[in-house]
Tab-separated table of C-alpha atoms in Angstrom:
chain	number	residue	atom	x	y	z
A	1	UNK	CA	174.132	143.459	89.230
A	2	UNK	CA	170.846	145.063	89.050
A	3	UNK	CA	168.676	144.103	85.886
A	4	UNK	CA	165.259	145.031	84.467
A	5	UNK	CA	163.155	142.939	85.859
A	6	UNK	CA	159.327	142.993	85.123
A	7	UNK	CA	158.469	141.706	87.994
A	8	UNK	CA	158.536	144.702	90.743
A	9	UNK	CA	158.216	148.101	90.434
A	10	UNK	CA	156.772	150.453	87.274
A	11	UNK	CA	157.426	149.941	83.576
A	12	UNK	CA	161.089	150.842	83.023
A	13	UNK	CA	162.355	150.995	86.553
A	14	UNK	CA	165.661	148.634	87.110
A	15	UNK	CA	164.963	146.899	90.381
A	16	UNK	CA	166.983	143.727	92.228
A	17	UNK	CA	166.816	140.214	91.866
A	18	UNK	CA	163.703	138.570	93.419
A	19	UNK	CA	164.151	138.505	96.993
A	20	UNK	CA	163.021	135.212	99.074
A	21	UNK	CA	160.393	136.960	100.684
A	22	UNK	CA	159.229	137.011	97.642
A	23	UNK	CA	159.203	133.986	96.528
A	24	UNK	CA	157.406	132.720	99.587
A	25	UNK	CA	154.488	134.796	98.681
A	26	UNK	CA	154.579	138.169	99.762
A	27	UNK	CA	154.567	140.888	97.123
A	28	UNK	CA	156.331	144.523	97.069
A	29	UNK	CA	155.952	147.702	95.037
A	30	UNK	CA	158.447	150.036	93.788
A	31	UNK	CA	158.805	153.890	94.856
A	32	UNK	CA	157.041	155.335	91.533
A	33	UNK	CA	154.308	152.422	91.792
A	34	UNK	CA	154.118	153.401	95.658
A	35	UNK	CA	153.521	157.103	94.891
A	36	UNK	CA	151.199	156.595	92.024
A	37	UNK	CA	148.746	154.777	94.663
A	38	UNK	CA	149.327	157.267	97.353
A	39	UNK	CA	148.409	160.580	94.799
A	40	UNK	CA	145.515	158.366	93.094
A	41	UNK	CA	144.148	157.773	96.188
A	42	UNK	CA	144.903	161.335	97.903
A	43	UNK	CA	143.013	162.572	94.282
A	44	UNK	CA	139.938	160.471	94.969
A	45	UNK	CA	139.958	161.263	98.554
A	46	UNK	CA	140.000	165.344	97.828
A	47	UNK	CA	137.363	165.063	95.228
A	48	UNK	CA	134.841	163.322	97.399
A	49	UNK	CA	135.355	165.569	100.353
A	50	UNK	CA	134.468	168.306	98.073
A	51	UNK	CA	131.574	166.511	96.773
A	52	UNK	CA	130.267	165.273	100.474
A	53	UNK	CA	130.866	169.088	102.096
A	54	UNK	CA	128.832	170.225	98.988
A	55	UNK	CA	126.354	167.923	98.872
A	56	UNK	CA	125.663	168.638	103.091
A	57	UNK	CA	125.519	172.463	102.102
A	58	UNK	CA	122.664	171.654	98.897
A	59	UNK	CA	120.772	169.411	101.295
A	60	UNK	CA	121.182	172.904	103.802
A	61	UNK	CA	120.061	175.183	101.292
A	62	UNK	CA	118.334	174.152	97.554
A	63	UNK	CA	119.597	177.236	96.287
A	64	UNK	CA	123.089	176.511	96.521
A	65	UNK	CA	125.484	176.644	93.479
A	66	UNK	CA	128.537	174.430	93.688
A	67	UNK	CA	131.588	176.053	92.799
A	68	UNK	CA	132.223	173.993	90.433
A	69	UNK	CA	128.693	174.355	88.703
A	70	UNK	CA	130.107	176.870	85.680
A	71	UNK	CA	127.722	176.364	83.125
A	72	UNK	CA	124.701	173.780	81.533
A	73	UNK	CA	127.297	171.286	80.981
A	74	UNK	CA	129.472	171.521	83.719
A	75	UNK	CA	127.340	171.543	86.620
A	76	UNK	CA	128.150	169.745	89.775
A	77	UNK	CA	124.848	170.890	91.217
A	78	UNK	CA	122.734	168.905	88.794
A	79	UNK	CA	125.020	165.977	89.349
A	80	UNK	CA	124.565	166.240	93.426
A	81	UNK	CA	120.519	166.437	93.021
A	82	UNK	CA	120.661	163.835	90.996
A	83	UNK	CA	118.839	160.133	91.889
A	84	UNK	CA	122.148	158.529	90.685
A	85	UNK	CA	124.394	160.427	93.564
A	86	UNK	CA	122.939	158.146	96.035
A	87	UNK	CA	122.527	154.857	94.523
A	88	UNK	CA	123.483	152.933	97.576
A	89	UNK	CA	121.314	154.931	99.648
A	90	UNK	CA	123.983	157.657	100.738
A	91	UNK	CA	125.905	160.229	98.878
A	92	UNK	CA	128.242	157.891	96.379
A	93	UNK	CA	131.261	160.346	97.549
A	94	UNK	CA	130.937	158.785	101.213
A	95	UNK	CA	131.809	155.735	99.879
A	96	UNK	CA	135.000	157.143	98.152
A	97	UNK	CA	136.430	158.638	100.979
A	98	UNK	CA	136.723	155.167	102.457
A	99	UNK	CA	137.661	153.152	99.502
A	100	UNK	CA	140.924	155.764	98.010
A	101	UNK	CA	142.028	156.147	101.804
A	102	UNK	CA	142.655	152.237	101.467
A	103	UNK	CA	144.520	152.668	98.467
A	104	UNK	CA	146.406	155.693	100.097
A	105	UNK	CA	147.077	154.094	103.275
A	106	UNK	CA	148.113	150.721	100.903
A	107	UNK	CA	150.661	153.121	98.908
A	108	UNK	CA	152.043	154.240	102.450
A	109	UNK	CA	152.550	150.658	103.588
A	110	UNK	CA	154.551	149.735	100.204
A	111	UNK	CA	156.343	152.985	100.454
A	112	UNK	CA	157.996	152.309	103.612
A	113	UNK	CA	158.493	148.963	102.456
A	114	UNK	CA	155.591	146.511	103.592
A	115	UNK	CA	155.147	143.221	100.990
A	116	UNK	CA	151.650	142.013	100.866
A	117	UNK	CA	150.634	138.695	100.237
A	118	UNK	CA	148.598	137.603	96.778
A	119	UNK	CA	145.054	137.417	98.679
A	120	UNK	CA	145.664	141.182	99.518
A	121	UNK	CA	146.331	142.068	95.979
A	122	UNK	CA	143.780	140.244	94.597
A	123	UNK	CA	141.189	141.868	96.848
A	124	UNK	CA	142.703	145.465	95.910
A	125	UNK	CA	142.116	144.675	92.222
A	126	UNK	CA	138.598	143.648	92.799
A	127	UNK	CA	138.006	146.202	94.476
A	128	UNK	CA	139.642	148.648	91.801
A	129	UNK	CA	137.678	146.590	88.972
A	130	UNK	CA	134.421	147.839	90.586
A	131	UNK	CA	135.793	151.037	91.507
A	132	UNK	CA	135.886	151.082	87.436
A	133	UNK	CA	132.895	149.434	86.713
A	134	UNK	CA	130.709	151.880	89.166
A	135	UNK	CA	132.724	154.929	87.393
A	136	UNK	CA	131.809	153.742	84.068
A	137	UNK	CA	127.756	153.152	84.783
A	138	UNK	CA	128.165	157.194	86.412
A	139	UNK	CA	129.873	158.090	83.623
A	140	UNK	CA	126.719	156.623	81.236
A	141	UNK	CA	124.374	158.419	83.302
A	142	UNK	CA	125.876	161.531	83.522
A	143	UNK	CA	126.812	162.071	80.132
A	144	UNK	CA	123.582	160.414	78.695
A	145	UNK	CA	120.717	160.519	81.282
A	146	UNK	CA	121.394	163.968	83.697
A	147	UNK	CA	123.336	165.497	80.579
A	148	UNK	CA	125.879	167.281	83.147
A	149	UNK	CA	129.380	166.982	84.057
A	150	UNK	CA	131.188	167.035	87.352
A	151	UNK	CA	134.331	168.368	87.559
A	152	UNK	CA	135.459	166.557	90.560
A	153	UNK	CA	134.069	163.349	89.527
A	154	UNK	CA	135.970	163.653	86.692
A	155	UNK	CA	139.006	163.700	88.508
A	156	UNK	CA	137.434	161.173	90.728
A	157	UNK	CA	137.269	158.562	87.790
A	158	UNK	CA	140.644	159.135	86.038
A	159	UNK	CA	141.962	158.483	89.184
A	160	UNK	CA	140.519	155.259	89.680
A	161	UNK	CA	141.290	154.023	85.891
A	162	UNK	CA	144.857	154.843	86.121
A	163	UNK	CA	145.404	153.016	89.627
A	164	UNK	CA	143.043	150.304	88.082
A	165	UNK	CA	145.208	149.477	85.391
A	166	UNK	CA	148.851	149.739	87.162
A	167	UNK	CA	147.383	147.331	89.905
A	168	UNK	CA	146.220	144.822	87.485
A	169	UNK	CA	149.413	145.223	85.481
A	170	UNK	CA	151.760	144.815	89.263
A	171	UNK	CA	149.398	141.868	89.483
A	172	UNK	CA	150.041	140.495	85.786
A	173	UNK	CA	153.972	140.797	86.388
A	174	UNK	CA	154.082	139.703	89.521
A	175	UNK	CA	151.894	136.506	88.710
A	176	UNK	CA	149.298	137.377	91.100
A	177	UNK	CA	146.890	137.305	87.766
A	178	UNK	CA	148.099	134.448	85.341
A	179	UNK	CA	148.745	135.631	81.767
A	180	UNK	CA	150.956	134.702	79.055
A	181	UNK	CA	154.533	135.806	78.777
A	182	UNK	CA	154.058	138.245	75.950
A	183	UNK	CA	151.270	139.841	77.993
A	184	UNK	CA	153.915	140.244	80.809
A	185	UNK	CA	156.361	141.693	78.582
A	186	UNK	CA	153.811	144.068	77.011
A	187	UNK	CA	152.865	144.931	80.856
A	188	UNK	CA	156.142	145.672	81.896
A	189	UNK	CA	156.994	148.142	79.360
A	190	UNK	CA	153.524	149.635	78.065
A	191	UNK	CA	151.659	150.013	80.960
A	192	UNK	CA	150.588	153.631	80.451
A	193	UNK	CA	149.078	152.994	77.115
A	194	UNK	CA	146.332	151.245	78.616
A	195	UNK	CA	145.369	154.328	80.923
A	196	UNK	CA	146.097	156.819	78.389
A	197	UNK	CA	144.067	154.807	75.549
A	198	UNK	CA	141.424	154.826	78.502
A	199	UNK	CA	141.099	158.033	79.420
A	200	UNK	CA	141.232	158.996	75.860
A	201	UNK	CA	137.926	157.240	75.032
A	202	UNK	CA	136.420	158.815	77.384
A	203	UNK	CA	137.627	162.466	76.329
A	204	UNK	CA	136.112	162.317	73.296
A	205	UNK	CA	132.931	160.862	74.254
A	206	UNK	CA	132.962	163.970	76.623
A	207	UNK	CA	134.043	166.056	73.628
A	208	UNK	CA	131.280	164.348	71.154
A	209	UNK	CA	128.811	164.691	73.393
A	210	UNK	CA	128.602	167.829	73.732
A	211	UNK	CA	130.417	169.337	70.410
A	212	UNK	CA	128.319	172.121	69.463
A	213	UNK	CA	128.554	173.349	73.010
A	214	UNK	CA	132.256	173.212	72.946
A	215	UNK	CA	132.571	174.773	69.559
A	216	UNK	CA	130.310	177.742	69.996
């Protein structure tokens, strides 16, 4: 008889008992979790292709205006000359469309029903965590030091904090990360508040920011 268990799959998905594979180590995903991964990642992909094809057509021609550059405040093109859009001495989209394929190409593999070991979820959450991190420090600057927004890097970093937090949360269930039981439980039922309660921080720091703008 199948039962919720808070160990596989996404908050409030009934899924079998715990298989012997794993118990020996290697770790599954459930269809919704699958999915979320492979549209995350196909989200972070698209958005820095757009940036990169931009950014090759500024560097062609100065006078270029983004399509997404729509006014002062949202203006891609003042992101994309900016010092901080090449902080590891490329465009910072390059390294995106490496990083989300992974986590596309990792959402195709659980999909069609690969198991990965611990290591390899433990090395997709560190990888997520800075992911996060890096978003957050662009996020900072853009808001507070190139006063301009980015419409695709927007998209760009809510992608990355809601894959962030239902990784850390499959890892949490599944043991991967140790926690306490209630901090499983909460996990397995609630994981969406902690992206929502995320993203909503950083909507109305958006909003705050720039609230006369907004309102006039």
């Amino acid at each position: 008889m199948a039962t919720l268990n808070v160990r596989g799959g996404v908050p409030g998905q009934r899924q079998e008992e715990e298989s012997p594979a794993e118990r020996v180590g290697t770790i599954g995903g459930g269809r919704a979790f699958a999915w979320l991964l492979m549209i995350t990642g196909a989200a972070g992909v698209l958005s820095g292709w757009v940036i990169t094809i931009d950014k090759f057509k500024l560097l062609e021609d100065p006078g270029f205006q983004p399509g997404c550059s729509l006014n002062p405040v949202v203006s891609c093109g003042n992101i994309m000359k900016s010092e901080q859009a090449g902080v590891f001495g490329f465009p910072n989209p390059m390294l995106g469309l490496v990083t989300y394929a992974v986590v596309v190409a990792v959402g195709a593999g659980l999909l069609a029903g690969a198991r990965y070991r611990g290591w390899l979820w433990l090395g997709l959450n560190a990888g997520m965590l800075f992911g996060v991190g890096f978003c957050t420090w662009l996020m900072y600057q853009s808001l507070y030091e190139i006063n301009s927004l980015c419409l695709w890097c927007c998209l760009a970093w809510v992608a990355t904090i809601v894959m962030f937090w239902y990784v850390t949360a499959h890892n949490v269930r599944h043991g991967v990360i140790p926690a306490p039981a209630g901090v499983r439980t909460f996990l397995g039922e609630f994981t969406f508040a902690l992206p929502v309660l995320h993203i909503g921080i950083i909507g109305m720091l958006i909003l705050t920011r720039w609230w006369e703008f907004w309102t006039s």
